[in-house]
Protein backbone atom coordinates (compact mmCIF):
# COMPACT_ATOMS: atom_id res chain seq x y z
CA UNK A 1 0.00 0.00 0.00
CA UNK A 2 1.22 3.49 -0.82
CA UNK A 3 0.40 6.15 1.74
CA UNK A 4 -0.79 9.40 0.24
CA UNK A 5 -2.14 12.80 1.26
CA UNK A 6 -4.27 14.62 -1.32
CA UNK A 7 -4.30 18.41 -1.13
CA UNK A 8 -7.39 19.45 -3.07
CA UNK A 9 -10.10 22.01 -3.94
CA UNK A 10 -13.07 19.78 -4.85
CA UNK A 11 -14.08 20.47 -7.68
CA UNK A 12 -15.43 17.99 -10.24
CA UNK A 13 -12.10 16.66 -11.53
CA UNK A 14 -10.90 16.60 -7.92
CA UNK A 15 -13.93 14.40 -7.13
CA UNK A 16 -13.08 12.09 -10.04
CA UNK A 17 -9.51 11.79 -8.71
CA UNK A 18 -10.49 11.39 -5.05
CA UNK A 19 -13.03 8.63 -5.80
CA UNK A 20 -10.31 6.79 -7.76
CA UNK A 21 -7.87 7.11 -4.86
CA UNK A 22 -10.43 6.07 -2.25
CA UNK A 23 -11.40 3.03 -4.36
CA UNK A 24 -7.84 1.93 -5.12
CA UNK A 25 -6.67 -1.23 -3.32
CA UNK A 26 -3.03 -0.11 -3.42
CA UNK A 27 -3.55 3.39 -2.06
CA UNK A 28 -4.01 4.36 1.56
CA UNK A 29 -5.37 7.90 1.61
CA UNK A 30 -4.33 9.25 5.00
CA UNK A 31 -5.86 12.68 4.53
CA UNK A 32 -7.61 15.11 2.25
CA UNK A 33 -6.30 18.60 3.00
CA UNK A 34 -8.38 21.37 1.51
CA UNK A 35 -7.74 24.66 -0.19
CA UNK A 36 -9.62 27.35 -2.13
CA UNK A 37 -9.58 27.38 -5.94
CA UNK A 38 -12.55 25.83 -7.65
CA UNK A 39 -14.62 26.84 -4.60
CA UNK A 40 -13.91 28.63 -1.28
CA UNK A 41 -11.90 26.62 1.28
CA UNK A 42 -14.87 26.02 3.62
CA UNK A 43 -16.90 24.53 0.76
CA UNK A 44 -13.88 22.52 -0.48
CA UNK A 45 -13.60 21.03 3.03
CA UNK A 46 -17.29 20.24 3.23
CA UNK A 47 -17.11 18.64 -0.24
CA UNK A 48 -14.12 16.51 0.81
CA UNK A 49 -16.06 15.26 3.84
CA UNK A 50 -19.06 14.41 1.66
CA UNK A 51 -16.84 12.51 -0.79
CA UNK A 52 -15.37 10.46 2.09
CA UNK A 53 -18.88 9.57 3.17
CA UNK A 54 -19.85 8.64 -0.40
CA UNK A 55 -16.83 6.34 -0.67
CA UNK A 56 -17.11 5.04 2.88
CA UNK A 57 -13.65 6.35 3.76
CA UNK A 58 -12.29 7.40 7.13
CA UNK A 59 -9.46 9.50 5.63
CA UNK A 60 -8.79 12.57 7.77
CA UNK A 61 -10.07 15.86 6.37
CA UNK A 62 -8.50 19.22 7.27
CA UNK A 63 -9.28 22.72 6.21
CA UNK A 64 -6.50 24.95 4.93
CA UNK A 65 -5.58 28.35 3.60
CA UNK A 66 -8.42 30.54 2.41
CA UNK A 67 -6.30 32.82 0.24
CA UNK A 68 -3.00 32.97 -1.66
CA UNK A 69 0.27 33.93 0.06
CA UNK A 70 0.70 37.29 -1.66
CA UNK A 71 -1.70 38.11 -4.47
CA UNK A 72 -5.34 39.17 -4.23
CA UNK A 73 -7.50 36.05 -4.58
CA UNK A 74 -9.02 35.34 -7.98
CA UNK A 75 -12.76 34.57 -8.10
CA UNK A 76 -13.74 30.91 -7.66
CA UNK A 77 -14.32 28.82 -10.82
CA UNK A 78 -18.09 28.38 -10.46
CA UNK A 79 -18.53 28.66 -14.24
CA UNK A 80 -16.43 25.45 -14.58
CA UNK A 81 -17.49 23.46 -11.48
CA UNK A 82 -20.90 24.94 -10.55
CA UNK A 83 -21.56 27.03 -7.46
CA UNK A 84 -21.28 24.03 -5.12
CA UNK A 85 -18.15 22.64 -6.83
CA UNK A 86 -20.02 19.50 -7.91
CA UNK A 87 -21.85 20.85 -10.96
CA UNK A 88 -24.78 21.78 -8.68
CA UNK A 89 -25.40 18.10 -7.90
CA UNK A 90 -25.92 17.66 -4.16
CA UNK A 91 -24.32 14.94 -2.04
CA UNK A 92 -25.79 14.16 1.40
CA UNK A 93 -24.35 16.15 4.28
CA UNK A 94 -21.40 14.52 6.04
CA UNK A 95 -21.74 13.26 9.59
CA UNK A 96 -18.11 14.19 10.41
CA UNK A 97 -16.46 17.56 10.91
CA UNK A 98 -12.89 18.47 9.88
CA UNK A 99 -9.82 17.88 12.07
CA UNK A 100 -8.85 20.62 14.49
CA UNK A 101 -5.35 20.85 12.93
CA UNK A 102 -5.01 23.05 9.86
CA UNK A 103 -4.17 21.45 6.51
CA UNK A 104 -0.51 22.54 6.77
CA UNK A 105 -0.23 21.27 10.36
CA UNK A 106 -1.77 17.92 9.45
CA UNK A 107 0.54 17.52 6.45
CA UNK A 108 3.58 18.12 8.67
CA UNK A 109 2.30 15.80 11.41
CA UNK A 110 1.57 12.91 9.05
CA UNK A 111 4.92 13.26 7.25
CA UNK A 112 6.75 13.36 10.61
CA UNK A 113 4.91 10.23 11.76
CA UNK A 114 5.59 8.33 8.50
CA UNK A 115 9.14 9.30 7.45
CA UNK A 116 9.98 8.32 3.87
CA UNK A 117 6.54 6.84 3.26
CA UNK A 118 4.16 9.55 2.17
CA UNK A 119 3.53 10.75 -1.36
CA UNK A 120 2.05 14.22 -1.24
CA UNK A 121 -0.37 14.69 -4.13
CA UNK A 122 -1.40 18.31 -4.70
CA UNK A 123 -4.23 19.00 -7.12
CA UNK A 124 -5.21 22.55 -6.17
CA UNK A 125 -3.38 25.86 -5.64
CA UNK A 126 -0.18 25.15 -3.69
CA UNK A 127 -0.76 27.42 -0.67
CA UNK A 128 -1.17 24.64 1.92
CA UNK A 129 1.97 22.92 0.71
CA UNK A 130 3.97 26.16 0.89
CA UNK A 131 2.64 26.77 4.43
CA UNK A 132 3.63 23.23 5.45
CA UNK A 133 7.15 23.92 4.12
CA UNK A 134 7.29 27.15 6.10
CA UNK A 135 6.11 25.37 9.25
CA UNK A 136 8.63 22.55 8.91
CA UNK A 137 11.30 22.91 6.19
CA UNK A 138 12.61 19.43 7.16
CA UNK A 139 9.62 17.70 5.54
CA UNK A 140 11.49 17.93 2.24
CA UNK A 141 13.78 15.16 3.51
CA UNK A 142 10.98 13.01 4.94
CA UNK A 143 8.44 12.88 2.11
CA UNK A 144 8.67 10.06 -0.46
CA UNK A 145 7.78 12.43 -3.31
CA UNK A 146 5.52 15.31 -4.28
CA UNK A 147 3.22 14.87 -7.26
CA UNK A 148 1.43 17.94 -8.56
CA UNK A 149 -1.31 18.70 -11.06
CA UNK A 150 -0.48 22.20 -12.19
CA UNK A 151 1.20 24.35 -14.80
CA UNK A 152 1.77 23.97 -18.50
CA UNK A 153 5.10 23.75 -20.26
CA UNK A 154 4.55 23.16 -23.96
CA UNK A 155 0.86 24.06 -24.31
CA UNK A 156 -1.26 27.16 -23.89
CA UNK A 157 -2.62 27.90 -20.43
CA UNK A 158 -6.26 27.57 -19.42
CA UNK A 159 -6.64 30.88 -17.54
CA UNK A 160 -4.30 32.99 -19.69
CA UNK A 161 -2.18 32.18 -22.72
CA UNK A 162 0.64 31.35 -20.28
CA UNK A 163 -0.86 29.99 -17.07
CA UNK A 164 -2.75 27.02 -15.71
CA UNK A 165 -5.34 27.67 -12.95
CA UNK A 166 -3.70 25.99 -9.92
CA UNK A 167 -0.40 27.80 -10.39
CA UNK A 168 -2.03 31.12 -11.38
CA UNK A 169 -4.12 31.04 -8.17
CA UNK A 170 -0.97 31.20 -6.03
CA UNK A 171 2.21 31.65 -8.09
CA UNK A 172 4.30 32.56 -5.01
CA UNK A 173 3.35 29.30 -3.28
CA UNK A 174 4.14 27.39 -6.46
CA UNK A 175 7.57 29.01 -6.65
CA UNK A 176 8.37 27.93 -3.07
CA UNK A 177 7.15 24.39 -3.71
CA UNK A 178 9.03 24.13 -7.04
CA UNK A 179 12.26 25.39 -5.49
CA UNK A 180 12.21 23.19 -2.36
CA UNK A 181 14.71 20.35 -2.33
CA UNK A 182 12.31 17.43 -2.65
CA UNK A 183 11.55 14.96 -5.45
CA UNK A 184 8.82 16.63 -7.49
CA UNK A 185 6.83 15.42 -10.50
CA UNK A 186 4.59 18.00 -12.16
CA UNK A 187 1.63 17.00 -14.34
CA UNK A 188 0.61 20.04 -16.32
CA UNK A 189 -1.88 20.60 -19.13
CA UNK A 190 0.71 18.95 -21.43
CA UNK A 191 -0.53 15.56 -20.22
CA UNK A 192 -3.86 16.31 -18.58
CA UNK A 193 -5.30 17.62 -21.87
CA UNK A 194 -4.41 14.32 -23.55
CA UNK A 195 -7.25 12.50 -21.75
CA UNK A 196 -11.00 12.99 -22.21
CA UNK A 197 -13.75 11.34 -20.20
CA UNK A 198 -16.77 11.33 -22.52
CA UNK A 199 -20.43 11.17 -21.44
CA UNK A 200 -20.58 7.57 -22.69
CA UNK A 201 -17.45 6.62 -20.77
CA UNK A 202 -18.88 7.97 -17.51
CA UNK A 203 -22.32 6.45 -18.28
CA UNK A 204 -20.65 3.05 -18.42
CA UNK A 205 -18.96 3.53 -15.04
CA UNK A 206 -22.25 4.72 -13.48
CA UNK A 207 -24.11 1.71 -14.85
CA UNK A 208 -21.47 -0.73 -13.56
CA UNK A 209 -21.00 0.88 -10.15
CA UNK A 210 -23.77 3.36 -9.27
CA UNK A 211 -21.91 4.43 -6.11
CA UNK A 212 -19.90 6.57 -6.68
CA UNK A 213 -20.43 6.37 -10.48
CA UNK A 214 -23.85 8.04 -10.71
CA UNK A 215 -22.75 11.03 -8.66
CA UNK A 216 -19.57 11.43 -10.73
CA UNK A 217 -21.49 11.14 -14.00
CA UNK A 218 -24.12 13.67 -12.94
CA UNK A 219 -21.60 16.14 -11.51
CA UNK A 220 -19.45 15.86 -14.64
CA UNK A 221 -22.33 17.00 -16.88
CA UNK A 222 -21.77 20.67 -15.91
CA UNK A 223 -18.01 20.29 -16.48
CA UNK A 224 -18.58 18.58 -19.84
CA UNK A 225 -20.88 21.40 -20.94
CA UNK A 226 -18.17 23.89 -20.04
CA UNK A 227 -15.61 21.97 -22.16
CA UNK A 228 -18.13 21.57 -24.93
CA UNK A 229 -18.88 25.28 -25.14
CA UNK A 230 -15.25 26.39 -24.79
CA UNK A 231 -13.29 23.74 -26.70
CA UNK A 232 -15.98 21.81 -28.62
CA UNK A 233 -14.87 18.59 -26.86
CA UNK A 234 -17.39 15.80 -26.23
CA UNK A 235 -16.28 15.18 -22.66
CA UNK A 236 -14.05 16.67 -19.99
CA UNK A 237 -10.37 16.56 -19.06
CA UNK A 238 -9.93 14.79 -15.71
CA UNK A 239 -6.85 16.94 -14.91
CA UNK A 240 -6.38 15.98 -11.27
CA UNK A 241 -6.70 12.27 -11.93
CA UNK A 242 -3.41 12.29 -13.86
CA UNK A 243 -1.48 12.99 -10.66
CA UNK A 244 -3.14 10.00 -8.96
CA UNK A 245 -2.63 7.76 -11.99
CA UNK A 246 1.06 8.66 -11.88
CA UNK A 247 1.26 7.48 -8.26
CA UNK A 248 -0.19 4.07 -9.17
CA UNK A 249 1.37 3.72 -12.67
CA UNK A 250 4.44 5.91 -13.22
CA UNK A 251 5.47 3.63 -16.11
CA UNK A 252 2.66 5.05 -18.30
CA UNK A 253 4.21 8.52 -18.34
CA UNK A 254 7.09 10.11 -20.25
CA UNK A 255 9.06 12.51 -18.08
CA UNK A 256 11.55 15.28 -18.68
CA UNK A 257 13.81 16.59 -15.91
CA UNK A 258 15.31 20.00 -15.22
CA UNK A 259 14.99 23.05 -13.01
CA UNK A 260 11.49 24.37 -12.35
CA UNK A 261 10.39 27.93 -11.88
CA UNK A 262 7.28 30.13 -11.91
CA UNK A 263 6.77 33.71 -13.07
CA UNK A 264 5.10 35.61 -10.22
CA UNK A 265 4.22 38.97 -11.77
CA UNK A 266 3.34 40.75 -14.98
CA UNK A 267 1.44 39.52 -17.99
CA UNK A 268 2.95 36.03 -17.73
CA UNK A 269 2.06 35.51 -14.04
CA UNK A 270 1.65 31.82 -13.30
CA UNK A 271 3.76 30.69 -16.25
CA UNK A 272 5.73 27.55 -15.37
CA UNK A 273 9.22 27.04 -16.76
CA UNK A 274 11.49 24.06 -17.14
CA UNK A 275 15.13 24.90 -17.75
CA UNK A 276 18.25 22.82 -18.11
CA UNK A 277 19.31 20.96 -15.01
CA UNK A 278 22.17 22.67 -13.20
CA UNK A 279 21.42 21.12 -9.80
CA UNK A 280 24.14 19.15 -8.02
CA UNK A 281 23.79 15.37 -7.87
CA UNK A 282 22.86 15.59 -4.20
CA UNK A 283 19.75 17.67 -4.94
CA UNK A 284 16.36 16.09 -5.49
CA UNK A 285 15.21 15.50 -9.07
CA UNK A 286 12.46 17.71 -10.54
CA UNK A 287 10.44 16.29 -13.42
CA UNK A 288 7.51 17.17 -15.63
CA UNK A 289 5.26 14.75 -17.48
CA UNK A 290 5.20 15.33 -21.23
CA UNK A 291 3.30 12.32 -22.51
CA UNK A 292 0.97 9.63 -21.24
CA UNK A 293 -0.54 6.37 -22.46
CA UNK A 294 -4.15 7.55 -22.63
CA UNK A 295 -5.63 4.12 -23.39
CA UNK A 296 -4.08 2.67 -20.24
CA UNK A 297 -5.37 5.59 -18.16
CA UNK A 298 -8.93 5.13 -19.43
CA UNK A 299 -8.90 1.36 -18.92
CA UNK A 300 -7.44 1.63 -15.44
CA UNK A 301 -9.87 4.31 -14.27
CA UNK A 302 -12.83 2.14 -15.29
CA UNK A 303 -11.30 -0.96 -13.70
CA UNK A 304 -10.68 0.74 -10.37
CA UNK A 305 -14.03 2.53 -10.21
CA UNK A 306 -16.10 -0.50 -11.17
CA UNK A 307 -14.32 -3.30 -9.29
CA UNK A 308 -15.38 -4.39 -5.83
CA UNK A 309 -12.03 -3.74 -4.17
CA UNK A 310 -13.43 -2.27 -0.99
C1 LIG B 1 -6.92 22.50 -12.41
O1 LIG B 1 -7.70 23.63 -12.01
C2 LIG B 1 -8.88 23.21 -11.37
O2 LIG B 1 -9.98 23.84 -11.97
C3 LIG B 1 -8.97 21.74 -11.55
O3 LIG B 1 -9.57 21.11 -10.44
C4 LIG B 1 -7.56 21.30 -11.73
O4 LIG B 1 -6.93 21.07 -10.48
C5 LIG B 1 -6.89 22.42 -13.92
O5 LIG B 1 -6.30 23.56 -14.46
CA1 LIG C 1 -8.26 20.68 -8.44
CSV table of C-alpha atoms and ligand atoms in Angstrom, one decimal:
chain,number,residue,atom,x,y,z
A,1,UNK,CA,0.0,0.0,0.0
A,2,UNK,CA,1.2,3.5,-0.8
A,3,UNK,CA,0.4,6.1,1.7
A,4,UNK,CA,-0.8,9.4,0.2
A,5,UNK,CA,-2.1,12.8,1.3
A,6,UNK,CA,-4.3,14.6,-1.3
A,7,UNK,CA,-4.3,18.4,-1.1
A,8,UNK,CA,-7.4,19.4,-3.1
A,9,UNK,CA,-10.1,22.0,-3.9
A,10,UNK,CA,-13.1,19.8,-4.9
A,11,UNK,CA,-14.1,20.5,-7.7
A,12,UNK,CA,-15.4,18.0,-10.2
A,13,UNK,CA,-12.1,16.7,-11.5
A,14,UNK,CA,-10.9,16.6,-7.9
A,15,UNK,CA,-13.9,14.4,-7.1
A,16,UNK,CA,-13.1,12.1,-10.0
A,17,UNK,CA,-9.5,11.8,-8.7
A,18,UNK,CA,-10.5,11.4,-5.0
A,19,UNK,CA,-13.0,8.6,-5.8
A,20,UNK,CA,-10.3,6.8,-7.8
A,21,UNK,CA,-7.9,7.1,-4.9
A,22,UNK,CA,-10.4,6.1,-2.2
A,23,UNK,CA,-11.4,3.0,-4.4
A,24,UNK,CA,-7.8,1.9,-5.1
A,25,UNK,CA,-6.7,-1.2,-3.3
A,26,UNK,CA,-3.0,-0.1,-3.4
A,27,UNK,CA,-3.5,3.4,-2.1
A,28,UNK,CA,-4.0,4.4,1.6
A,29,UNK,CA,-5.4,7.9,1.6
A,30,UNK,CA,-4.3,9.2,5.0
A,31,UNK,CA,-5.9,12.7,4.5
A,32,UNK,CA,-7.6,15.1,2.3
A,33,UNK,CA,-6.3,18.6,3.0
A,34,UNK,CA,-8.4,21.4,1.5
A,35,UNK,CA,-7.7,24.7,-0.2
A,36,UNK,CA,-9.6,27.4,-2.1
A,37,UNK,CA,-9.6,27.4,-5.9
A,38,UNK,CA,-12.6,25.8,-7.7
A,39,UNK,CA,-14.6,26.8,-4.6
A,40,UNK,CA,-13.9,28.6,-1.3
A,41,UNK,CA,-11.9,26.6,1.3
A,42,UNK,CA,-14.9,26.0,3.6
A,43,UNK,CA,-16.9,24.5,0.8
A,44,UNK,CA,-13.9,22.5,-0.5
A,45,UNK,CA,-13.6,21.0,3.0
A,46,UNK,CA,-17.3,20.2,3.2
A,47,UNK,CA,-17.1,18.6,-0.2
A,48,UNK,CA,-14.1,16.5,0.8
A,49,UNK,CA,-16.1,15.3,3.8
A,50,UNK,CA,-19.1,14.4,1.7
A,51,UNK,CA,-16.8,12.5,-0.8
A,52,UNK,CA,-15.4,10.5,2.1
A,53,UNK,CA,-18.9,9.6,3.2
A,54,UNK,CA,-19.8,8.6,-0.4
A,55,UNK,CA,-16.8,6.3,-0.7
A,56,UNK,CA,-17.1,5.0,2.9
A,57,UNK,CA,-13.7,6.3,3.8
A,58,UNK,CA,-12.3,7.4,7.1
A,59,UNK,CA,-9.5,9.5,5.6
A,60,UNK,CA,-8.8,12.6,7.8
A,61,UNK,CA,-10.1,15.9,6.4
A,62,UNK,CA,-8.5,19.2,7.3
A,63,UNK,CA,-9.3,22.7,6.2
A,64,UNK,CA,-6.5,25.0,4.9
A,65,UNK,CA,-5.6,28.4,3.6
A,66,UNK,CA,-8.4,30.5,2.4
A,67,UNK,CA,-6.3,32.8,0.2
A,68,UNK,CA,-3.0,33.0,-1.7
A,69,UNK,CA,0.3,33.9,0.1
A,70,UNK,CA,0.7,37.3,-1.7
A,71,UNK,CA,-1.7,38.1,-4.5
A,72,UNK,CA,-5.3,39.2,-4.2
A,73,UNK,CA,-7.5,36.0,-4.6
A,74,UNK,CA,-9.0,35.3,-8.0
A,75,UNK,CA,-12.8,34.6,-8.1
A,76,UNK,CA,-13.7,30.9,-7.7
A,77,UNK,CA,-14.3,28.8,-10.8
A,78,UNK,CA,-18.1,28.4,-10.5
A,79,UNK,CA,-18.5,28.7,-14.2
A,80,UNK,CA,-16.4,25.5,-14.6
A,81,UNK,CA,-17.5,23.5,-11.5
A,82,UNK,CA,-20.9,24.9,-10.5
A,83,UNK,CA,-21.6,27.0,-7.5
A,84,UNK,CA,-21.3,24.0,-5.1
A,85,UNK,CA,-18.2,22.6,-6.8
A,86,UNK,CA,-20.0,19.5,-7.9
A,87,UNK,CA,-21.9,20.9,-11.0
A,88,UNK,CA,-24.8,21.8,-8.7
A,89,UNK,CA,-25.4,18.1,-7.9
A,90,UNK,CA,-25.9,17.7,-4.2
A,91,UNK,CA,-24.3,14.9,-2.0
A,92,UNK,CA,-25.8,14.2,1.4
A,93,UNK,CA,-24.4,16.1,4.3
A,94,UNK,CA,-21.4,14.5,6.0
A,95,UNK,CA,-21.7,13.3,9.6
A,96,UNK,CA,-18.1,14.2,10.4
A,97,UNK,CA,-16.5,17.6,10.9
A,98,UNK,CA,-12.9,18.5,9.9
A,99,UNK,CA,-9.8,17.9,12.1
A,100,UNK,CA,-8.8,20.6,14.5
A,101,UNK,CA,-5.4,20.9,12.9
A,102,UNK,CA,-5.0,23.1,9.9
A,103,UNK,CA,-4.2,21.5,6.5
A,104,UNK,CA,-0.5,22.5,6.8
A,105,UNK,CA,-0.2,21.3,10.4
A,106,UNK,CA,-1.8,17.9,9.4
A,107,UNK,CA,0.5,17.5,6.4
A,108,UNK,CA,3.6,18.1,8.7
A,109,UNK,CA,2.3,15.8,11.4
A,110,UNK,CA,1.6,12.9,9.1
A,111,UNK,CA,4.9,13.3,7.2
A,112,UNK,CA,6.7,13.4,10.6
A,113,UNK,CA,4.9,10.2,11.8
A,114,UNK,CA,5.6,8.3,8.5
A,115,UNK,CA,9.1,9.3,7.4
A,116,UNK,CA,10.0,8.3,3.9
A,117,UNK,CA,6.5,6.8,3.3
A,118,UNK,CA,4.2,9.6,2.2
A,119,UNK,CA,3.5,10.8,-1.4
A,120,UNK,CA,2.0,14.2,-1.2
A,121,UNK,CA,-0.4,14.7,-4.1
A,122,UNK,CA,-1.4,18.3,-4.7
A,123,UNK,CA,-4.2,19.0,-7.1
A,124,UNK,CA,-5.2,22.6,-6.2
A,125,UNK,CA,-3.4,25.9,-5.6
A,126,UNK,CA,-0.2,25.1,-3.7
A,127,UNK,CA,-0.8,27.4,-0.7
A,128,UNK,CA,-1.2,24.6,1.9
A,129,UNK,CA,2.0,22.9,0.7
A,130,UNK,CA,4.0,26.2,0.9
A,131,UNK,CA,2.6,26.8,4.4
A,132,UNK,CA,3.6,23.2,5.4
A,133,UNK,CA,7.1,23.9,4.1
A,134,UNK,CA,7.3,27.2,6.1
A,135,UNK,CA,6.1,25.4,9.2
A,136,UNK,CA,8.6,22.6,8.9
A,137,UNK,CA,11.3,22.9,6.2
A,138,UNK,CA,12.6,19.4,7.2
A,139,UNK,CA,9.6,17.7,5.5
A,140,UNK,CA,11.5,17.9,2.2
A,141,UNK,CA,13.8,15.2,3.5
A,142,UNK,CA,11.0,13.0,4.9
A,143,UNK,CA,8.4,12.9,2.1
A,144,UNK,CA,8.7,10.1,-0.5
A,145,UNK,CA,7.8,12.4,-3.3
A,146,UNK,CA,5.5,15.3,-4.3
A,147,UNK,CA,3.2,14.9,-7.3
A,148,UNK,CA,1.4,17.9,-8.6
A,149,UNK,CA,-1.3,18.7,-11.1
A,150,UNK,CA,-0.5,22.2,-12.2
A,151,UNK,CA,1.2,24.3,-14.8
A,152,UNK,CA,1.8,24.0,-18.5
A,153,UNK,CA,5.1,23.8,-20.3
A,154,UNK,CA,4.6,23.2,-24.0
A,155,UNK,CA,0.9,24.1,-24.3
A,156,UNK,CA,-1.3,27.2,-23.9
A,157,UNK,CA,-2.6,27.9,-20.4
A,158,UNK,CA,-6.3,27.6,-19.4
A,159,UNK,CA,-6.6,30.9,-17.5
A,160,UNK,CA,-4.3,33.0,-19.7
A,161,UNK,CA,-2.2,32.2,-22.7
A,162,UNK,CA,0.6,31.3,-20.3
A,163,UNK,CA,-0.9,30.0,-17.1
A,164,UNK,CA,-2.8,27.0,-15.7
A,165,UNK,CA,-5.3,27.7,-12.9
A,166,UNK,CA,-3.7,26.0,-9.9
A,167,UNK,CA,-0.4,27.8,-10.4
A,168,UNK,CA,-2.0,31.1,-11.4
A,169,UNK,CA,-4.1,31.0,-8.2
A,170,UNK,CA,-1.0,31.2,-6.0
A,171,UNK,CA,2.2,31.7,-8.1
A,172,UNK,CA,4.3,32.6,-5.0
A,173,UNK,CA,3.4,29.3,-3.3
A,174,UNK,CA,4.1,27.4,-6.5
A,175,UNK,CA,7.6,29.0,-6.6
A,176,UNK,CA,8.4,27.9,-3.1
A,177,UNK,CA,7.1,24.4,-3.7
A,178,UNK,CA,9.0,24.1,-7.0
A,179,UNK,CA,12.3,25.4,-5.5
A,180,UNK,CA,12.2,23.2,-2.4
A,181,UNK,CA,14.7,20.3,-2.3
A,182,UNK,CA,12.3,17.4,-2.6
A,183,UNK,CA,11.5,15.0,-5.5
A,184,UNK,CA,8.8,16.6,-7.5
A,185,UNK,CA,6.8,15.4,-10.5
A,186,UNK,CA,4.6,18.0,-12.2
A,187,UNK,CA,1.6,17.0,-14.3
A,188,UNK,CA,0.6,20.0,-16.3
A,189,UNK,CA,-1.9,20.6,-19.1
A,190,UNK,CA,0.7,18.9,-21.4
A,191,UNK,CA,-0.5,15.6,-20.2
A,192,UNK,CA,-3.9,16.3,-18.6
A,193,UNK,CA,-5.3,17.6,-21.9
A,194,UNK,CA,-4.4,14.3,-23.5
A,195,UNK,CA,-7.3,12.5,-21.7
A,196,UNK,CA,-11.0,13.0,-22.2
A,197,UNK,CA,-13.8,11.3,-20.2
A,198,UNK,CA,-16.8,11.3,-22.5
A,199,UNK,CA,-20.4,11.2,-21.4
A,200,UNK,CA,-20.6,7.6,-22.7
A,201,UNK,CA,-17.4,6.6,-20.8
A,202,UNK,CA,-18.9,8.0,-17.5
A,203,UNK,CA,-22.3,6.4,-18.3
A,204,UNK,CA,-20.6,3.1,-18.4
A,205,UNK,CA,-19.0,3.5,-15.0
A,206,UNK,CA,-22.2,4.7,-13.5
A,207,UNK,CA,-24.1,1.7,-14.9
A,208,UNK,CA,-21.5,-0.7,-13.6
A,209,UNK,CA,-21.0,0.9,-10.1
A,210,UNK,CA,-23.8,3.4,-9.3
A,211,UNK,CA,-21.9,4.4,-6.1
A,212,UNK,CA,-19.9,6.6,-6.7
A,213,UNK,CA,-20.4,6.4,-10.5
A,214,UNK,CA,-23.8,8.0,-10.7
A,215,UNK,CA,-22.7,11.0,-8.7
A,216,UNK,CA,-19.6,11.4,-10.7
A,217,UNK,CA,-21.5,11.1,-14.0
A,218,UNK,CA,-24.1,13.7,-12.9
A,219,UNK,CA,-21.6,16.1,-11.5
A,220,UNK,CA,-19.5,15.9,-14.6
A,221,UNK,CA,-22.3,17.0,-16.9
A,222,UNK,CA,-21.8,20.7,-15.9
A,223,UNK,CA,-18.0,20.3,-16.5
A,224,UNK,CA,-18.6,18.6,-19.8
A,225,UNK,CA,-20.9,21.4,-20.9
A,226,UNK,CA,-18.2,23.9,-20.0
A,227,UNK,CA,-15.6,22.0,-22.2
A,228,UNK,CA,-18.1,21.6,-24.9
A,229,UNK,CA,-18.9,25.3,-25.1
A,230,UNK,CA,-15.3,26.4,-24.8
A,231,UNK,CA,-13.3,23.7,-26.7
A,232,UNK,CA,-16.0,21.8,-28.6
A,233,UNK,CA,-14.9,18.6,-26.9
A,234,UNK,CA,-17.4,15.8,-26.2
A,235,UNK,CA,-16.3,15.2,-22.7
A,236,UNK,CA,-14.1,16.7,-20.0
A,237,UNK,CA,-10.4,16.6,-19.1
A,238,UNK,CA,-9.9,14.8,-15.7
A,239,UNK,CA,-6.9,16.9,-14.9
A,240,UNK,CA,-6.4,16.0,-11.3
A,241,UNK,CA,-6.7,12.3,-11.9
A,242,UNK,CA,-3.4,12.3,-13.9
A,243,UNK,CA,-1.5,13.0,-10.7
A,244,UNK,CA,-3.1,10.0,-9.0
A,245,UNK,CA,-2.6,7.8,-12.0
A,246,UNK,CA,1.1,8.7,-11.9
A,247,UNK,CA,1.3,7.5,-8.3
A,248,UNK,CA,-0.2,4.1,-9.2
A,249,UNK,CA,1.4,3.7,-12.7
A,250,UNK,CA,4.4,5.9,-13.2
A,251,UNK,CA,5.5,3.6,-16.1
A,252,UNK,CA,2.7,5.1,-18.3
A,253,UNK,CA,4.2,8.5,-18.3
A,254,UNK,CA,7.1,10.1,-20.2
A,255,UNK,CA,9.1,12.5,-18.1
A,256,UNK,CA,11.5,15.3,-18.7
A,257,UNK,CA,13.8,16.6,-15.9
A,258,UNK,CA,15.3,20.0,-15.2
A,259,UNK,CA,15.0,23.0,-13.0
A,260,UNK,CA,11.5,24.4,-12.4
A,261,UNK,CA,10.4,27.9,-11.9
A,262,UNK,CA,7.3,30.1,-11.9
A,263,UNK,CA,6.8,33.7,-13.1
A,264,UNK,CA,5.1,35.6,-10.2
A,265,UNK,CA,4.2,39.0,-11.8
A,266,UNK,CA,3.3,40.8,-15.0
A,267,UNK,CA,1.4,39.5,-18.0
A,268,UNK,CA,3.0,36.0,-17.7
A,269,UNK,CA,2.1,35.5,-14.0
A,270,UNK,CA,1.6,31.8,-13.3
A,271,UNK,CA,3.8,30.7,-16.2
A,272,UNK,CA,5.7,27.6,-15.4
A,273,UNK,CA,9.2,27.0,-16.8
A,274,UNK,CA,11.5,24.1,-17.1
A,275,UNK,CA,15.1,24.9,-17.8
A,276,UNK,CA,18.3,22.8,-18.1
A,277,UNK,CA,19.3,21.0,-15.0
A,278,UNK,CA,22.2,22.7,-13.2
A,279,UNK,CA,21.4,21.1,-9.8
A,280,UNK,CA,24.1,19.1,-8.0
A,281,UNK,CA,23.8,15.4,-7.9
A,282,UNK,CA,22.9,15.6,-4.2
A,283,UNK,CA,19.7,17.7,-4.9
A,284,UNK,CA,16.4,16.1,-5.5
A,285,UNK,CA,15.2,15.5,-9.1
A,286,UNK,CA,12.5,17.7,-10.5
A,287,UNK,CA,10.4,16.3,-13.4
A,288,UNK,CA,7.5,17.2,-15.6
A,289,UNK,CA,5.3,14.8,-17.5
A,290,UNK,CA,5.2,15.3,-21.2
A,291,UNK,CA,3.3,12.3,-22.5
A,292,UNK,CA,1.0,9.6,-21.2
A,293,UNK,CA,-0.5,6.4,-22.5
A,294,UNK,CA,-4.2,7.5,-22.6
A,295,UNK,CA,-5.6,4.1,-23.4
A,296,UNK,CA,-4.1,2.7,-20.2
A,297,UNK,CA,-5.4,5.6,-18.2
A,298,UNK,CA,-8.9,5.1,-19.4
A,299,UNK,CA,-8.9,1.4,-18.9
A,300,UNK,CA,-7.4,1.6,-15.4
A,301,UNK,CA,-9.9,4.3,-14.3
A,302,UNK,CA,-12.8,2.1,-15.3
A,303,UNK,CA,-11.3,-1.0,-13.7
A,304,UNK,CA,-10.7,0.7,-10.4
A,305,UNK,CA,-14.0,2.5,-10.2
A,306,UNK,CA,-16.1,-0.5,-11.2
A,307,UNK,CA,-14.3,-3.3,-9.3
A,308,UNK,CA,-15.4,-4.4,-5.8
A,309,UNK,CA,-12.0,-3.7,-4.2
A,310,UNK,CA,-13.4,-2.3,-1.0
B,1,LIG,C1,-6.9,22.5,-12.4
B,1,LIG,O1,-7.7,23.6,-12.0
B,1,LIG,C2,-8.9,23.2,-11.4
B,1,LIG,O2,-10.0,23.8,-12.0
B,1,LIG,C3,-9.0,21.7,-11.6
B,1,LIG,O3,-9.6,21.1,-10.4
B,1,LIG,C4,-7.6,21.3,-11.7
B,1,LIG,O4,-6.9,21.1,-10.5
B,1,LIG,C5,-6.9,22.4,-13.9
B,1,LIG,O5,-6.3,23.6,-14.5
B,2,LIG,CA1,-8.3,20.7,-8.4
